[in-house]
């Protein structure tokens, strides 16, 4: 367990790796980073520890503990070296991209092979074991769900837009209830994949980060969530390079886009700030005082 006798000072001297309106990731002394936010999912710590034990072939940060104050949550973990795949993908060669795809397929296959115990609730692996759907707006089920049928009912429940009950029932009828339940990242995107460029070995996947949306979900959910981040004008060949182990669910993706419209609303996207000069560190440090 980490020990920072003067956490506010350590935070103030840190380096901002990413920052949004209400969250930040800051590199501290040594190889430690801290994710800071008001509404962080405390289950990420438990999920990282579980994956480290059950799927050691998947490179992930090591959880170092969490501090919760009245105003903020601080999640500490080891840093994953390298740059995001999002940064370097456009300049990679076809062979390098194929290598990345092969490595990611191996990792995601290992993740999905972890046995699911049917009596375990879907969603977060830790208490209170809730499912989340953050595609159009942040939604969380009010109680644990134990079957895909219950999960699908949750997806079409409480629509943001005014829709008729018949229309909602039609959308619900498109959703299967017989998928396998597998361990899922939930935000599989190049910005959450770290790589190291090595002259001798090409490009190596050094780790997969940001497991806040992970847990036990139907097998198609990984692809549904990944494709949800794809814009209509996004012509990147990344989408043709997704791991085979999470592919093959195009029908579910199309259905997902359709019932996702039930919850569509006006959104404001938090600006992403790349690794660079510190900002707002004083505020985070003050909250730790």
mmCIF file with all atom_site columns, C-alpha atoms in Angstrom, residues 34-122:
data_model
loop_
_atom_site.group_PDB
_atom_site.id
_atom_site.type_symbol
_atom_site.label_atom_id
_atom_site.label_alt_id
_atom_site.label_comp_id
_atom_site.label_asym_id
_atom_site.label_entity_id
_atom_site.label_seq_id
_atom_site.pdbx_PDB_ins_code
_atom_site.Cartn_x
_atom_site.Cartn_y
_atom_site.Cartn_z
_atom_site.occupancy
_atom_site.B_iso_or_equiv
_atom_site.pdbx_formal_charge
_atom_site.auth_seq_id
_atom_site.auth_comp_id
_atom_site.auth_asym_id
_atom_site.auth_atom_id
_atom_site.pdbx_PDB_model_num
ATOM 1  C CA . UNK A 1 34  ? -3.485  8.621   -9.640  1.00 0.00 ? 34  UNK A CA 1
ATOM 2  C CA . UNK A 1 35  ? -6.904  8.919   -11.242 1.00 0.00 ? 35  UNK A CA 1
ATOM 3  C CA . UNK A 1 36  ? -8.905  11.691  -9.578  1.00 0.00 ? 36  UNK A CA 1
ATOM 4  C CA . UNK A 1 37  ? -12.608 12.439  -9.833  1.00 0.00 ? 37  UNK A CA 1
ATOM 5  C CA . UNK A 1 38  ? -15.874 13.078  -8.034  1.00 0.00 ? 38  UNK A CA 1
ATOM 6  C CA . UNK A 1 39  ? -17.735 10.055  -9.395  1.00 0.00 ? 39  UNK A CA 1
ATOM 7  C CA . UNK A 1 40  ? -15.104 7.380   -10.031 1.00 0.00 ? 40  UNK A CA 1
ATOM 8  C CA . UNK A 1 41  ? -16.258 3.767   -10.009 1.00 0.00 ? 41  UNK A CA 1
ATOM 9  C CA . UNK A 1 42  ? -14.638 2.183   -6.970  1.00 0.00 ? 42  UNK A CA 1
ATOM 10 C CA . UNK A 1 43  ? -14.965 -1.221  -8.624  1.00 0.00 ? 43  UNK A CA 1
ATOM 11 C CA . UNK A 1 44  ? -12.000 -0.584  -10.931 1.00 0.00 ? 44  UNK A CA 1
ATOM 12 C CA . UNK A 1 45  ? -9.560  -1.479  -8.138  1.00 0.00 ? 45  UNK A CA 1
ATOM 13 C CA . UNK A 1 46  ? -11.230 -4.834  -7.593  1.00 0.00 ? 46  UNK A CA 1
ATOM 14 C CA . UNK A 1 47  ? -11.407 -5.550  -11.326 1.00 0.00 ? 47  UNK A CA 1
ATOM 15 C CA . UNK A 1 48  ? -7.691  -4.840  -11.837 1.00 0.00 ? 48  UNK A CA 1
ATOM 16 C CA . UNK A 1 49  ? -6.789  -7.191  -8.987  1.00 0.00 ? 49  UNK A CA 1
ATOM 17 C CA . UNK A 1 50  ? -9.134  -9.878  -10.342 1.00 0.00 ? 50  UNK A CA 1
ATOM 18 C CA . UNK A 1 51  ? -7.694  -9.706  -13.864 1.00 0.00 ? 51  UNK A CA 1
ATOM 19 C CA . UNK A 1 52  ? -4.131  -9.812  -12.538 1.00 0.00 ? 52  UNK A CA 1
ATOM 20 C CA . UNK A 1 53  ? -4.991  -13.101 -10.832 1.00 0.00 ? 53  UNK A CA 1
ATOM 21 C CA . UNK A 1 54  ? -7.254  -14.731 -13.424 1.00 0.00 ? 54  UNK A CA 1
ATOM 22 C CA . UNK A 1 55  ? -5.790  -13.414 -16.718 1.00 0.00 ? 55  UNK A CA 1
ATOM 23 C CA . UNK A 1 56  ? -2.117  -12.593 -16.095 1.00 0.00 ? 56  UNK A CA 1
ATOM 24 C CA . UNK A 1 57  ? -1.420  -12.475 -19.860 1.00 0.00 ? 57  UNK A CA 1
ATOM 25 C CA . UNK A 1 58  ? -3.400  -9.230  -20.061 1.00 0.00 ? 58  UNK A CA 1
ATOM 26 C CA . UNK A 1 59  ? -1.040  -6.306  -19.281 1.00 0.00 ? 59  UNK A CA 1
ATOM 27 C CA . UNK A 1 60  ? -2.832  -3.851  -17.011 1.00 0.00 ? 60  UNK A CA 1
ATOM 28 C CA . UNK A 1 61  ? -1.959  -1.322  -14.307 1.00 0.00 ? 61  UNK A CA 1
ATOM 29 C CA . UNK A 1 62  ? -1.446  -2.723  -10.820 1.00 0.00 ? 62  UNK A CA 1
ATOM 30 C CA . UNK A 1 63  ? -3.935  -1.341  -8.334  1.00 0.00 ? 63  UNK A CA 1
ATOM 31 C CA . UNK A 1 64  ? -2.229  0.397   -5.403  1.00 0.00 ? 64  UNK A CA 1
ATOM 32 C CA . UNK A 1 65  ? -5.290  1.438   -3.431  1.00 0.00 ? 65  UNK A CA 1
ATOM 33 C CA . UNK A 1 66  ? -7.927  4.150   -3.200  1.00 0.00 ? 66  UNK A CA 1
ATOM 34 C CA . UNK A 1 67  ? -8.450  7.173   -0.969  1.00 0.00 ? 67  UNK A CA 1
ATOM 35 C CA . UNK A 1 68  ? -11.952 8.629   -0.679  1.00 0.00 ? 68  UNK A CA 1
ATOM 36 C CA . UNK A 1 69  ? -12.482 12.103  0.788   1.00 0.00 ? 69  UNK A CA 1
ATOM 37 C CA . UNK A 1 70  ? -15.658 14.121  1.123   1.00 0.00 ? 70  UNK A CA 1
ATOM 38 C CA . UNK A 1 71  ? -15.037 15.863  -2.198  1.00 0.00 ? 71  UNK A CA 1
ATOM 39 C CA . UNK A 1 72  ? -12.898 13.518  -4.287  1.00 0.00 ? 72  UNK A CA 1
ATOM 40 C CA . UNK A 1 73  ? -11.808 9.938   -4.975  1.00 0.00 ? 73  UNK A CA 1
ATOM 41 C CA . UNK A 1 74  ? -8.126  9.137   -5.613  1.00 0.00 ? 74  UNK A CA 1
ATOM 42 C CA . UNK A 1 75  ? -7.313  5.806   -7.298  1.00 0.00 ? 75  UNK A CA 1
ATOM 43 C CA . UNK A 1 76  ? -3.610  4.922   -7.284  1.00 0.00 ? 76  UNK A CA 1
ATOM 44 C CA . UNK A 1 77  ? -2.032  2.480   -9.733  1.00 0.00 ? 77  UNK A CA 1
ATOM 45 C CA . UNK A 1 78  ? 1.202   1.773   -11.572 1.00 0.00 ? 78  UNK A CA 1
ATOM 46 C CA . UNK A 1 79  ? 1.874   3.630   -14.789 1.00 0.00 ? 79  UNK A CA 1
ATOM 47 C CA . UNK A 1 80  ? 1.869   1.791   -18.121 1.00 0.00 ? 80  UNK A CA 1
ATOM 48 C CA . UNK A 1 81  ? 4.827   2.914   -20.263 1.00 0.00 ? 81  UNK A CA 1
ATOM 49 C CA . UNK A 1 82  ? 4.549   4.172   -23.821 1.00 0.00 ? 82  UNK A CA 1
ATOM 50 C CA . UNK A 1 83  ? 2.097   6.272   -25.795 1.00 0.00 ? 83  UNK A CA 1
ATOM 51 C CA . UNK A 1 84  ? -1.538  5.684   -26.623 1.00 0.00 ? 84  UNK A CA 1
ATOM 52 C CA . UNK A 1 85  ? -2.272  3.718   -29.770 1.00 0.00 ? 85  UNK A CA 1
ATOM 53 C CA . UNK A 1 86  ? -4.488  6.643   -30.740 1.00 0.00 ? 86  UNK A CA 1
ATOM 54 C CA . UNK A 1 87  ? -1.389  8.827   -31.059 1.00 0.00 ? 87  UNK A CA 1
ATOM 55 C CA . UNK A 1 88  ? 0.712   6.536   -33.224 1.00 0.00 ? 88  UNK A CA 1
ATOM 56 C CA . UNK A 1 89  ? -1.781  4.426   -35.213 1.00 0.00 ? 89  UNK A CA 1
ATOM 57 C CA . UNK A 1 90  ? -1.889  6.702   -38.311 1.00 0.00 ? 90  UNK A CA 1
ATOM 58 C CA . UNK A 1 91  ? 1.875   6.443   -38.853 1.00 0.00 ? 91  UNK A CA 1
ATOM 59 C CA . UNK A 1 92  ? 2.244   2.692   -38.291 1.00 0.00 ? 92  UNK A CA 1
ATOM 60 C CA . UNK A 1 93  ? 3.009   0.384   -41.207 1.00 0.00 ? 93  UNK A CA 1
ATOM 61 C CA . UNK A 1 94  ? 0.583   -2.339  -42.266 1.00 0.00 ? 94  UNK A CA 1
ATOM 62 C CA . UNK A 1 95  ? 2.848   -4.978  -40.691 1.00 0.00 ? 95  UNK A CA 1
ATOM 63 C CA . UNK A 1 96  ? 2.965   -3.054  -37.415 1.00 0.00 ? 96  UNK A CA 1
ATOM 64 C CA . UNK A 1 97  ? -0.815  -2.695  -37.381 1.00 0.00 ? 97  UNK A CA 1
ATOM 65 C CA . UNK A 1 98  ? -1.212  -6.414  -38.036 1.00 0.00 ? 98  UNK A CA 1
ATOM 66 C CA . UNK A 1 99  ? 1.143   -7.133  -35.145 1.00 0.00 ? 99  UNK A CA 1
ATOM 67 C CA . UNK A 1 100 ? -0.873  -4.874  -32.829 1.00 0.00 ? 100 UNK A CA 1
ATOM 68 C CA . UNK A 1 101 ? -4.084  -6.632  -33.855 1.00 0.00 ? 101 UNK A CA 1
ATOM 69 C CA . UNK A 1 102 ? -2.513  -10.047 -33.189 1.00 0.00 ? 102 UNK A CA 1
ATOM 70 C CA . UNK A 1 103 ? -1.318  -9.000  -29.730 1.00 0.00 ? 103 UNK A CA 1
ATOM 71 C CA . UNK A 1 104 ? -4.656  -7.466  -28.789 1.00 0.00 ? 104 UNK A CA 1
ATOM 72 C CA . UNK A 1 105 ? -6.533  -10.532 -29.990 1.00 0.00 ? 105 UNK A CA 1
ATOM 73 C CA . UNK A 1 106 ? -4.385  -12.711 -27.713 1.00 0.00 ? 106 UNK A CA 1
ATOM 74 C CA . UNK A 1 107 ? -5.060  -10.428 -24.754 1.00 0.00 ? 107 UNK A CA 1
ATOM 75 C CA . UNK A 1 108 ? -8.795  -10.097 -25.291 1.00 0.00 ? 108 UNK A CA 1
ATOM 76 C CA . UNK A 1 109 ? -9.113  -13.853 -25.853 1.00 0.00 ? 109 UNK A CA 1
ATOM 77 C CA . UNK A 1 110 ? -7.415  -14.447 -22.505 1.00 0.00 ? 110 UNK A CA 1
ATOM 78 C CA . UNK A 1 111 ? -9.774  -11.990 -20.840 1.00 0.00 ? 111 UNK A CA 1
ATOM 79 C CA . UNK A 1 112 ? -12.861 -13.650 -22.319 1.00 0.00 ? 112 UNK A CA 1
ATOM 80 C CA . UNK A 1 113 ? -11.699 -17.131 -21.280 1.00 0.00 ? 113 UNK A CA 1
ATOM 81 C CA . UNK A 1 114 ? -11.963 -16.282 -17.578 1.00 0.00 ? 114 UNK A CA 1
ATOM 82 C CA . UNK A 1 115 ? -14.818 -18.498 -16.306 1.00 0.00 ? 115 UNK A CA 1
ATOM 83 C CA . UNK A 1 116 ? -18.065 -16.803 -15.375 1.00 0.00 ? 116 UNK A CA 1
ATOM 84 C CA . UNK A 1 117 ? -20.016 -18.213 -12.435 1.00 0.00 ? 117 UNK A CA 1
ATOM 85 C CA . UNK A 1 118 ? -23.712 -18.144 -13.467 1.00 0.00 ? 118 UNK A CA 1
ATOM 86 C CA . UNK A 1 119 ? -24.879 -17.158 -9.994  1.00 0.00 ? 119 UNK A CA 1
ATOM 87 C CA . UNK A 1 120 ? -22.737 -14.003 -10.056 1.00 0.00 ? 120 UNK A CA 1
ATOM 88 C CA . UNK A 1 121 ? -24.458 -10.699 -10.927 1.00 0.00 ? 121 UNK A CA 1
ATOM 89 C CA . UNK A 1 122 ? -23.643 -9.039  -14.231 1.00 0.00 ? 122 UNK A CA 1
#
